[in-house]
PDB file of C-alpha atoms and ligand atoms in Angstrom:
ATOM      1  CA  MET A   1      34.363  43.707 -14.990  1.00 57.00           C
ATOM      2  CA  LYS A   2      30.606  42.920 -14.484  1.00 58.00           C
ATOM      3  CA  PRO A   3      30.232  39.148 -13.106  1.00 59.00           C
ATOM      4  CA  THR A   4      28.390  37.543 -15.741  1.00 59.00           C
ATOM      5  CA  PRO A   5      24.853  37.351 -14.773  1.00 57.00           C
ATOM      6  CA  THR A   6      23.401  33.799 -13.697  1.00 55.00           C
ATOM      7  CA  ARG A   7      20.246  32.454 -13.796  1.00 53.00           C
ATOM      8  CA  ARG A   8      19.808  31.214  -9.552  1.00 51.00           C
ATOM      9  CA  ARG A   9      18.677  27.735  -9.781  1.00 53.00           C
ATOM     10  CA  SER A  10      18.586  24.921  -6.704  1.00 57.00           C
ATOM     11  CA  PRO A  11      21.701  22.864  -6.959  1.00 60.00           C
ATOM     12  CA  ARG A  12      22.389  20.124  -9.840  1.00 61.00           C
ATOM     13  CA  HIS A  13      22.070  16.731  -8.678  1.00 63.00           C
ATOM     14  CA  ALA A  14      26.227  16.411  -8.686  1.00 64.00           C
ATOM     15  CA  GLU A  15      27.013  19.340  -7.053  1.00 70.00           C
ATOM     16  CA  ILE A  16      25.245  17.850  -3.951  1.00 73.00           C
ATOM     17  CA  GLY A  17      26.619  14.615  -4.345  1.00 78.00           C
ATOM     18  CA  ARG A  18      23.656  12.892  -6.110  1.00 79.00           C
ATOM     19  CA  GLY A  19      25.146  11.731  -9.298  1.00 83.00           C
ATOM     20  CA  ARG A  20      23.454  11.884 -12.284  1.00 88.00           C
ATOM     21  CA  ALA A  21      19.444  11.599 -12.185  1.00 87.00           C
ATOM     22  CA  PRO A  22      18.404   8.152 -14.067  1.00 90.00           C
ATOM     23  CA  THR A  23      16.628   8.452 -17.386  1.00 93.00           C
ATOM     24  CA  PRO A  24      13.207   6.509 -17.934  1.00 94.00           C
ATOM     25  CA  GLY A  25      15.355   4.560 -20.657  1.00 96.00           C
ATOM     26  CA  LEU A  26      17.791   3.609 -18.036  1.00 95.00           C
ATOM     27  CA  LEU A  27      15.046   2.605 -15.341  1.00 92.00           C
ATOM     28  CA  ASP A  28      13.262   0.743 -17.852  1.00 92.00           C
ATOM     29  CA  PHE A  29      16.326  -1.459 -18.303  1.00 94.00           C
ATOM     30  CA  VAL A  30      17.414  -2.088 -15.049  1.00 93.00           C
ATOM     31  CA  THR A  31      14.013  -2.973 -14.387  1.00 91.00           C
ATOM     32  CA  ARG A  32      14.006  -5.977 -16.929  1.00 91.00           C
ATOM     33  CA  LEU A  33      17.726  -6.819 -16.013  1.00 92.00           C
ATOM     34  CA  LEU A  34      17.175  -6.780 -12.134  1.00 91.00           C
ATOM     35  CA  SER A  35      13.423  -6.851 -11.275  1.00 82.00           C
ATOM     36  CA  ARG A  36      12.325  -9.691 -13.305  1.00 85.00           C
ATOM     37  CA  GLU A  37       8.997 -10.846 -11.564  1.00 92.00           C
ATOM     38  CA  ASP A  38       7.792 -14.664 -12.027  1.00 93.00           C
ATOM     39  CA  PRO A  39       4.636 -15.031 -14.258  1.00 97.00           C
ATOM     40  CA  THR A  40       2.647 -15.616 -11.289  1.00 98.00           C
ATOM     41  CA  LEU A  41       3.770 -12.532  -9.639  1.00 98.00           C
ATOM     42  CA  ARG A  42       2.983 -10.944 -12.338  1.00 97.00           C
ATOM     43  CA  ARG A  43      -0.262 -11.713 -12.717  1.00 98.00           C
ATOM     44  CA  ILE A  44      -1.343 -11.140  -9.148  1.00 98.00           C
ATOM     45  CA  ARG A  45       0.065  -7.572  -9.992  1.00 98.00           C
ATOM     46  CA  GLU A  46      -1.856  -7.353 -13.746  1.00 98.00           C
ATOM     47  CA  ARG A  47      -5.309  -8.624 -12.224  1.00 98.00           C
ATOM     48  CA  ILE A  48      -5.103  -6.276  -9.146  1.00 98.00           C
ATOM     49  CA  PRO A  49      -8.156  -3.787 -11.401  1.00 98.00           C
ATOM     50  CA  ALA A  50      -9.917  -6.644 -13.080  1.00 98.00           C
ATOM     51  CA  GLU A  51     -10.156  -7.751  -9.010  1.00 97.00           C
ATOM     52  CA  GLY A  52     -11.969  -4.523  -8.816  1.00 97.00           C
ATOM     53  CA  LEU A  53      -9.428  -3.011  -6.446  1.00 98.00           C
ATOM     54  CA  PRO A  54      -6.986  -0.037  -7.092  1.00 98.00           C
ATOM     55  CA  PRO A  55      -3.770  -0.502  -9.174  1.00 98.00           C
ATOM     56  CA  ILE A  56      -2.345   0.954  -6.036  1.00 98.00           C
ATOM     57  CA  SER A  57       0.409  -2.113  -4.765  1.00 98.00           C
ATOM     58  CA  ILE A  58       4.284  -1.718  -5.258  1.00 98.00           C
ATOM     59  CA  GLY A  59       5.866  -2.576  -8.119  1.00 96.00           C
ATOM     60  CA  PRO A  60       8.153  -4.997  -9.627  1.00 96.00           C
ATOM     61  CA  ASP A  61      11.451  -3.006  -8.486  1.00 95.00           C
ATOM     62  CA  GLU A  62      10.071  -2.272  -4.799  1.00 97.00           C
ATOM     63  CA  GLY A  63       9.334  -6.188  -4.609  1.00 97.00           C
ATOM     64  CA  ARG A  64      12.801  -6.612  -5.057  1.00 96.00           C
ATOM     65  CA  LEU A  65      14.006  -4.253  -2.816  1.00 97.00           C
ATOM     66  CA  LEU A  66      11.590  -6.348  -0.226  1.00 98.00           C
ATOM     67  CA  ASP A  67      13.056  -9.454  -0.996  1.00 98.00           C
ATOM     68  CA  PHE A  68      16.579  -7.987  -0.726  1.00 98.00           C
ATOM     69  CA  LEU A  69      15.652  -6.077   2.465  1.00 98.00           C
ATOM     70  CA  VAL A  70      13.944  -9.364   4.385  1.00 98.00           C
ATOM     71  CA  LYS A  71      17.031 -11.608   3.214  1.00 98.00           C
ATOM     72  CA  ALA A  72      19.694  -9.004   4.090  1.00 96.00           C
ATOM     73  CA  CYS A  73      18.348  -8.995   7.952  1.00 95.00           C
ATOM     74  CA  GLY A  74      17.787 -12.444   8.142  1.00 97.00           C
ATOM     75  CA  ALA A  75      14.003 -12.017   8.668  1.00 98.00           C
ATOM     76  CA  GLY A  76      12.137 -15.143   9.699  1.00 98.00           C
ATOM     77  CA  ARG A  77       8.716 -13.744  11.142  1.00 98.00           C
ATOM     78  CA  ALA A  78       7.328 -10.344   9.277  1.00 98.00           C
ATOM     79  CA  LEU A  79       4.808  -7.711   9.361  1.00 98.00           C
ATOM     80  CA  GLU A  80       3.111  -6.242   6.922  1.00 99.00           C
ATOM     81  CA  ILE A  81       0.564  -3.035   7.460  1.00 99.00           C
ATOM     82  CA  GLY A  82      -1.362  -3.282   4.104  1.00 99.00           C
ATOM     83  CA  THR A  83      -2.538  -5.949   2.303  1.00 98.00           C
ATOM     84  CA  LEU A  84      -4.286  -5.304  -1.003  1.00 98.00           C
ATOM     85  CA  ALA A  85      -4.305  -8.039  -2.805  1.00 98.00           C
ATOM     86  CA  GLY A  86      -1.080  -9.608  -1.502  1.00 98.00           C
ATOM     87  CA  TYR A  87       1.088  -8.680  -4.025  1.00 98.00           C
ATOM     88  CA  SER A  88       4.042  -7.074  -1.884  1.00 98.00           C
ATOM     89  CA  GLY A  89       3.462  -9.943   0.910  1.00 99.00           C
ATOM     90  CA  SER A  90       3.987 -12.243  -1.996  1.00 98.00           C
ATOM     91  CA  TRP A  91       7.381 -10.812  -2.549  1.00 98.00           C
ATOM     92  CA  ILE A  92       7.914 -11.045   1.356  1.00 98.00           C
ATOM     93  CA  ALA A  93       6.739 -13.750   2.453  1.00 98.00           C
ATOM     94  CA  ARG A  94       8.396 -15.866  -0.796  1.00 98.00           C
ATOM     95  CA  ALA A  95      11.803 -14.158   1.164  1.00 98.00           C
ATOM     96  CA  LEU A  96      10.967 -15.527   4.512  1.00 98.00           C
ATOM     97  CA  PRO A  97      12.989 -19.236   4.852  1.00 98.00           C
ATOM     98  CA  PRO A  98      10.811 -22.505   4.878  1.00 97.00           C
ATOM     99  CA  GLY A  99       8.791 -22.295   8.404  1.00 97.00           C
ATOM    100  CA  GLY A 100       9.112 -17.968   8.318  1.00 98.00           C
ATOM    101  CA  ARG A 101       5.726 -16.485   9.088  1.00 98.00           C
ATOM    102  CA  LEU A 102       4.164 -12.893   7.890  1.00 98.00           C
ATOM    103  CA  HIS A 103       1.541 -11.733   9.224  1.00 98.00           C
ATOM    104  CA  THR A 104      -0.269  -8.922   7.227  1.00 98.00           C
ATOM    105  CA  LEU A 105      -3.113  -6.832   8.083  1.00 98.00           C
ATOM    106  CA  GLU A 106      -6.278  -5.538   6.146  1.00 99.00           C
ATOM    107  CA  ILE A 107      -9.272  -3.653   6.552  1.00 98.00           C
ATOM    108  CA  ASP A 108     -10.883  -4.344   3.612  1.00 98.00           C
ATOM    109  CA  PRO A 109     -12.728  -7.385   3.477  1.00 98.00           C
ATOM    110  CA  ARG A 110     -12.561  -7.621  -0.473  1.00 98.00           C
ATOM    111  CA  CYS A 111      -9.208  -7.240  -0.463  1.00 98.00           C
ATOM    112  CA  ALA A 112      -8.005  -9.794   2.117  1.00 98.00           C
ATOM    113  CA  GLN A 113     -10.629 -12.126   0.106  1.00 98.00           C
ATOM    114  CA  VAL A 114      -8.434 -11.579  -2.688  1.00 98.00           C
ATOM    115  CA  ALA A 115      -5.110 -11.556  -1.383  1.00 98.00           C
ATOM    116  CA  ARG A 116      -5.882 -14.683   0.397  1.00 98.00           C
ATOM    117  CA  ARG A 117      -6.181 -16.446  -3.234  1.00 98.00           C
ATOM    118  CA  ASN A 118      -3.193 -14.869  -4.604  1.00 98.00           C
ATOM    119  CA  PHE A 119      -1.411 -16.261  -1.300  1.00 98.00           C
ATOM    120  CA  GLN A 120      -1.976 -19.484  -2.416  1.00 98.00           C
ATOM    121  CA  LEU A 121      -1.391 -19.045  -6.282  1.00 98.00           C
ATOM    122  CA  ALA A 122       2.089 -17.680  -5.299  1.00 98.00           C
ATOM    123  CA  GLY A 123       2.264 -20.609  -3.187  1.00 98.00           C
ATOM    124  CA  VAL A 124       3.145 -18.838  -0.270  1.00 98.00           C
ATOM    125  CA  GLU A 125      -0.144 -19.578   1.924  1.00 98.00           C
ATOM    126  CA  GLY A 126       1.442 -21.806   4.540  1.00 98.00           C
ATOM    127  CA  LYS A 127       3.667 -18.888   5.554  1.00 98.00           C
ATOM    128  CA  VAL A 128       0.550 -16.276   5.779  1.00 98.00           C
ATOM    129  CA  VAL A 129      -1.962 -15.369   7.437  1.00 98.00           C
ATOM    130  CA  VAL A 130      -4.332 -12.471   6.980  1.00 98.00           C
ATOM    131  CA  HIS A 131      -5.551 -10.436   9.727  1.00 98.00           C
ATOM    132  CA  LEU A 132      -9.041  -8.803   8.269  1.00 98.00           C
ATOM    133  CA  GLY A 133      -9.546  -5.272  10.775  1.00 98.00           C
ATOM    134  CA  PRO A 134      -8.337  -1.905  11.458  1.00 98.00           C
ATOM    135  CA  ALA A 135      -4.409  -2.228  12.012  1.00 98.00           C
ATOM    136  CA  LEU A 136      -4.273  -0.510  15.099  1.00 98.00           C
ATOM    137  CA  GLU A 137      -6.557  -2.922  16.769  1.00 98.00           C
ATOM    138  CA  THR A 138      -4.890  -5.692  14.813  1.00 98.00           C
ATOM    139  CA  LEU A 139      -1.384  -4.798  15.995  1.00 98.00           C
ATOM    140  CA  ALA A 140      -2.245  -4.455  19.904  1.00 95.00           C
ATOM    141  CA  ALA A 141      -3.284  -7.755  19.653  1.00 95.00           C
ATOM    142  CA  LEU A 142      -0.635  -9.010  17.843  1.00 95.00           C
ATOM    143  CA  ALA A 143       1.965  -7.979  20.436  1.00 93.00           C
ATOM    144  CA  ALA A 144       1.856 -11.514  21.764  1.00 93.00           C
ATOM    145  CA  GLU A 145       3.469 -12.875  18.280  1.00 95.00           C
ATOM    146  CA  ALA A 146       6.686 -10.208  18.762  1.00 96.00           C
ATOM    147  CA  PRO A 147       9.206  -9.943  17.853  1.00 98.00           C
ATOM    148  CA  PHE A 148       9.281  -9.439  14.608  1.00 98.00           C
ATOM    149  CA  ASP A 149      12.627  -8.876  12.007  1.00 98.00           C
ATOM    150  CA  PHE A 150      11.079  -6.751   9.163  1.00 98.00           C
ATOM    151  CA  CYS A 151       7.778  -4.694   9.246  1.00 98.00           C
ATOM    152  CA  PHE A 152       6.413  -3.015   5.685  1.00 99.00           C
ATOM    153  CA  ILE A 153       4.467  -0.138   6.662  1.00 99.00           C
ATOM    154  CA  ASP A 154       2.169   0.418   3.272  1.00 99.00           C
ATOM    155  CA  ALA A 155      -1.814   1.026   4.771  1.00 98.00           C
ATOM    156  CA  ASP A 156      -3.871   4.503   5.332  1.00 98.00           C
ATOM    157  CA  LYS A 157      -0.583   7.579   5.379  1.00 98.00           C
ATOM    158  CA  PRO A 158      -2.016   9.283   8.269  1.00 98.00           C
ATOM    159  CA  ASN A 159      -2.042   6.779  10.558  1.00 98.00           C
ATOM    160  CA  TYR A 160       1.833   5.945   9.851  1.00 98.00           C
ATOM    161  CA  PRO A 161       3.427   8.035  12.896  1.00 98.00           C
ATOM    162  CA  HIS A 162       1.308   5.151  15.133  1.00 98.00           C
ATOM    163  CA  TYR A 163       2.317   2.278  12.612  1.00 98.00           C
ATOM    164  CA  LEU A 164       5.723   3.474  13.232  1.00 98.00           C
ATOM    165  CA  ALA A 165       5.745   3.335  17.274  1.00 98.00           C
ATOM    166  CA  TRP A 166       4.097  -0.434  17.227  1.00 98.00           C
ATOM    167  CA  ALA A 167       6.930  -1.421  14.422  1.00 98.00           C
ATOM    168  CA  ALA A 168       9.680   0.202  16.856  1.00 98.00           C
ATOM    169  CA  ARG A 169       7.524  -1.688  19.588  1.00 98.00           C
ATOM    170  CA  LEU A 170       7.307  -5.280  17.637  1.00 98.00           C
ATOM    171  CA  LEU A 171      11.076  -4.950  16.175  1.00 98.00           C
ATOM    172  CA  ARG A 172      13.722  -6.945  17.612  1.00 98.00           C
ATOM    173  CA  PRO A 173      17.171  -4.981  18.163  1.00 98.00           C
ATOM    174  CA  GLY A 174      18.782  -4.899  14.016  1.00 98.00           C
ATOM    175  CA  GLY A 175      14.876  -6.010  12.477  1.00 98.00           C
ATOM    176  CA  ILE A 176      14.223  -3.269   9.761  1.00 98.00           C
ATOM    177  CA  VAL A 177      11.027  -1.027   8.881  1.00 98.00           C
ATOM    178  CA  ALA A 178       9.953  -0.011   5.882  1.00 99.00           C
ATOM    179  CA  GLY A 179       7.703   2.578   4.712  1.00 98.00           C
ATOM    180  CA  ASP A 180       6.160   3.205   1.324  1.00 98.00           C
ATOM    181  CA  ASN A 181       5.288   6.253  -0.099  1.00 98.00           C
ATOM    182  CA  ALA A 182       7.486   8.336   1.430  1.00 98.00           C
ATOM    183  CA  TYR A 183       7.358  11.041  -0.731  1.00 98.00           C
ATOM    184  CA  LEU A 184       3.872  11.404  -0.425  1.00 98.00           C
ATOM    185  CA  PHE A 185       2.900  11.225  -4.061  1.00 98.00           C
ATOM    186  CA  GLY A 186       5.441  13.594  -4.619  1.00 97.00           C
ATOM    187  CA  LYS A 187       3.718  16.137  -1.912  1.00 97.00           C
ATOM    188  CA  LEU A 188       5.996  15.810   1.156  1.00 98.00           C
ATOM    189  CA  HIS A 189       7.688  19.031   0.875  1.00 97.00           C
ATOM    190  CA  LEU A 190       4.767  21.282  -0.170  1.00 96.00           C
ATOM    191  CA  LYS A 191       2.655  23.649   1.923  1.00 94.00           C
ATOM    192  CA  ALA A 192      -0.879  21.387   3.393  1.00 91.00           C
ATOM    193  CA  SER A 193      -2.831  23.867   1.561  1.00 92.00           C
ATOM    194  CA  LYS A 194      -1.104  23.401  -1.845  1.00 93.00           C
ATOM    195  CA  ALA A 195      -1.147  19.465  -1.323  1.00 93.00           C
ATOM    196  CA  GLY A 196      -4.543  18.621  -2.442  1.00 94.00           C
ATOM    197  CA  ASP A 197      -5.594  15.380  -1.010  1.00 93.00           C
ATOM    198  CA  ALA A 198      -1.895  14.343   0.379  1.00 94.00           C
ATOM    199  CA  GLY A 199      -2.739  17.862   2.653  1.00 91.00           C
ATOM    200  CA  PRO A 200      -4.034  16.082   5.669  1.00 90.00           C
ATOM    201  CA  ALA A 201      -1.290  13.467   5.823  1.00 97.00           C
ATOM    202  CA  ILE A 202       1.870  15.713   5.115  1.00 97.00           C
ATOM    203  CA  GLU A 203       2.048  16.238   9.121  1.00 97.00           C
ATOM    204  CA  ALA A 204       2.038  12.671   9.745  1.00 98.00           C
ATOM    205  CA  MET A 205       4.300  11.550   7.111  1.00 98.00           C
ATOM    206  CA  ARG A 206       6.780  13.884   8.287  1.00 98.00           C
ATOM    207  CA  GLU A 207       6.475  12.842  11.801  1.00 98.00           C
ATOM    208  CA  PHE A 208       7.037   9.281  10.576  1.00 98.00           C
ATOM    209  CA  LEU A 209       9.946  10.484   9.157  1.00 98.00           C
ATOM    210  CA  SER A 210      11.298  12.298  11.707  1.00 98.00           C
ATOM    211  CA  GLY A 211      10.528   9.147  13.728  1.00 98.00           C
ATOM    212  CA  LEU A 212      12.833   7.179  11.682  1.00 98.00           C
ATOM    213  CA  THR A 213      15.590   9.626  12.192  1.00 98.00           C
ATOM    214  CA  THR A 214      15.770   9.094  16.378  1.00 97.00           C
ATOM    215  CA  PRO A 215      18.784   7.736  17.041  1.00 97.00           C
ATOM    216  CA  GLU A 216      17.699   6.211  20.345  1.00 97.00           C
ATOM    217  CA  THR A 217      14.791   4.072  18.044  1.00 98.00           C
ATOM    218  CA  PHE A 218      16.499   3.733  15.069  1.00 98.00           C
ATOM    219  CA  SER A 219      20.734   3.633  14.711  1.00 98.00           C
ATOM    220  CA  SER A 220      20.165   4.085  10.756  1.00 98.00           C
ATOM    221  CA  CYS A 221      17.674   5.545   8.758  1.00 98.00           C
ATOM    222  CA  ALA A 222      17.924   6.176   4.502  1.00 98.00           C
ATOM    223  CA  MET A 223      15.503   6.843   1.752  1.00 98.00           C
ATOM    224  CA  ILE A 224      16.156   4.696  -1.094  1.00 97.00           C
ATOM    225  CA  PRO A 225      14.419   6.681  -3.946  1.00 94.00           C
ATOM    226  CA  THR A 226      11.761   4.648  -5.402  1.00 95.00           C
ATOM    227  CA  GLY A 227       9.102   6.520  -7.478  1.00 94.00           C
ATOM    228  CA  GLU A 228       7.466   6.601  -4.207  1.00 97.00           C
ATOM    229  CA  GLY A 229      10.161   6.594  -1.633  1.00 98.00           C
ATOM    230  CA  LEU A 230      10.938   3.811   0.400  1.00 98.00           C
ATOM    231  CA  ALA A 231      12.216   5.227   3.527  1.00 98.00           C
ATOM    232  CA  VAL A 232      13.745   2.414   5.750  1.00 98.00           C
ATOM    233  CA  ALA A 233      15.607   2.235   8.747  1.00 98.00           C
ATOM    234  CA  VAL A 234      17.225   0.031  11.248  1.00 98.00           C
ATOM    235  CA  ARG A 235      15.843  -0.908  14.995  1.00 98.00           C
ATOM    236  CA  ARG A 236      18.570   0.019  17.555  1.00 98.00           C
TER     237      ARG A 236
HETATM  238  N1  SAH B   1       1.179  -3.452   0.363  1.00 96.03           N
HETATM  239  C1  SAH B   1      -0.025  -3.557  -0.836  1.00 96.03           C
HETATM  240  C2  SAH B   1      -0.752  -2.391  -1.321  1.00 96.03           C
HETATM  241  C3  SAH B   1      -1.528  -1.615  -0.085  1.00 96.03           C
HETATM  242  S1  SAH B   1      -2.289  -0.426  -0.551  1.00 96.03           S
HETATM  243  C4  SAH B   1       0.918  -3.817  -2.226  1.00 96.03           C
HETATM  244  O1  SAH B   1       1.785  -3.306  -2.259  1.00 96.03           O
HETATM  245  O2  SAH B   1       0.825  -5.110  -2.645  1.00 96.03           O
HETATM  246  C5  SAH B   1      -3.163  -0.033   1.285  1.00 96.03           C
HETATM  247  C6  SAH B   1      -3.889  -1.099   1.743  1.00 96.03           C
HETATM  248  O3  SAH B   1      -3.953  -0.485   3.372  1.00 96.03           O
HETATM  249  C7  SAH B   1      -5.592  -1.199   1.258  1.00 96.03           C
HETATM  250  O4  SAH B   1      -5.491  -2.259   0.795  1.00 96.03           O
HETATM  251  C8  SAH B   1      -6.086  -0.724   2.280  1.00 96.03           C
HETATM  252  O5  SAH B   1      -7.605  -1.194   2.516  1.00 96.03           O
HETATM  253  C9  SAH B   1      -5.598  -0.787   3.510  1.00 96.03           C
HETATM  254  N2  SAH B   1      -5.751   0.023   4.742  1.00 96.03           N
HETATM  255  C10 SAH B   1      -5.996   1.549   4.922  1.00 96.03           C
HETATM  256  N3  SAH B   1      -6.656   1.360   6.213  1.00 96.03           N
HETATM  257  C11 SAH B   1      -6.271   0.628   6.811  1.00 96.03           C
HETATM  258  C12 SAH B   1      -6.444   0.048   8.084  1.00 96.03           C
HETATM  259  N4  SAH B   1      -6.525   1.450   8.881  1.00 96.03           N
HETATM  260  N5  SAH B   1      -5.921  -0.812   8.173  1.00 96.03           N
HETATM  261  C13 SAH B   1      -5.619  -1.897   7.701  1.00 96.03           C
HETATM  262  N6  SAH B   1      -5.438  -1.682   6.380  1.00 96.03           N
HETATM  263  C14 SAH B   1      -5.679  -0.608   5.892  1.00 96.03           C
HETATM  264  C1  DHB B   2      -2.235   4.896  -2.668  1.00 96.03           C
HETATM  265  C2  DHB B   2      -2.020   4.047  -1.619  1.00 96.03           C
HETATM  266  C3  DHB B   2      -0.735   3.274  -1.870  1.00 96.03           C
HETATM  267  O1  DHB B   2      -0.242   2.935  -0.771  1.00 96.03           O
HETATM  268  C4  DHB B   2       0.291   3.471  -2.839  1.00 96.03           C
HETATM  269  O2  DHB B   2       1.459   3.034  -3.071  1.00 96.03           O
HETATM  270  C5  DHB B   2      -0.491   4.110  -3.584  1.00 96.03           C
HETATM  271  C6  DHB B   2      -1.081   5.187  -3.518  1.00 96.03           C
HETATM  272  C7  DHB B   2      -3.605   5.668  -2.275  1.00 96.03           C
HETATM  273  O3  DHB B   2      -4.200   5.334  -1.433  1.00 96.03           O
HETATM  274  O4  DHB B   2      -4.149   6.231  -3.439  1.00 96.03           O
HETATM  275 MG1   MG B   3       2.135   2.308  -1.445  1.00 96.03          MG
END
């Protein structure tokens, strides 16, 4: 008997142990349940376009994840690369204990100005230092503030491998690094020639992820499957 012809297709979620993919309705339900923003954080996020800045901050689900990660590693000293309007920074700073400190790095003076005001609105101005300038220059100067317990990388994607090298240098053993946009806007797996604007950053993001999986430097690494991909690792 001839075998029934089957259409070749990629393995379904369940076949490779992923369970089923959540539907948008389910994700909305869980966001309302678990990722509530207080009205101040929501206002800060929603007003980003009105401030003339691009609407590229993380969302409330990622904010909740940052809160979780900071507390899970007992962080008191945190570093953020890419401030924008201070939305993610407000989540991180609020998760720090009294006396905790977030150093956040931003190249754009307008962003830094908006962020400083938003940190006041969020009630964390006493915990946050905004550093204006190219992050690679600031990081060299910030080595004096090391060790850090937590580092969030969310600035220019081509520099992610350099930011990761700094994170590895500045984190204490057991410290956590998290990188946003690790799916590179859904283009991570494509040929650079097919990835449009993201093309030039593909090699960099792959190098970043391969750095996270280096066992001598990071004892554990995982992709948290947010819409953008949040790659996380623990410093060995
Ligand atoms: N973490 C923010 C979003 C950051 S968007 C949030 O989720 O709320 C990326 C930011 O990185 C932008 O504000 C951009 O100006 C900044 N940036 C880009 N290149 C940079 C560089 N070389 N040094 C420091 N900041 C940079
Ligand atoms: C962009 C940057 C981000 O960090 C992000 O989360 C989304 C978009 C961007 O540069 O377009
Ligand atoms: Mg981002």
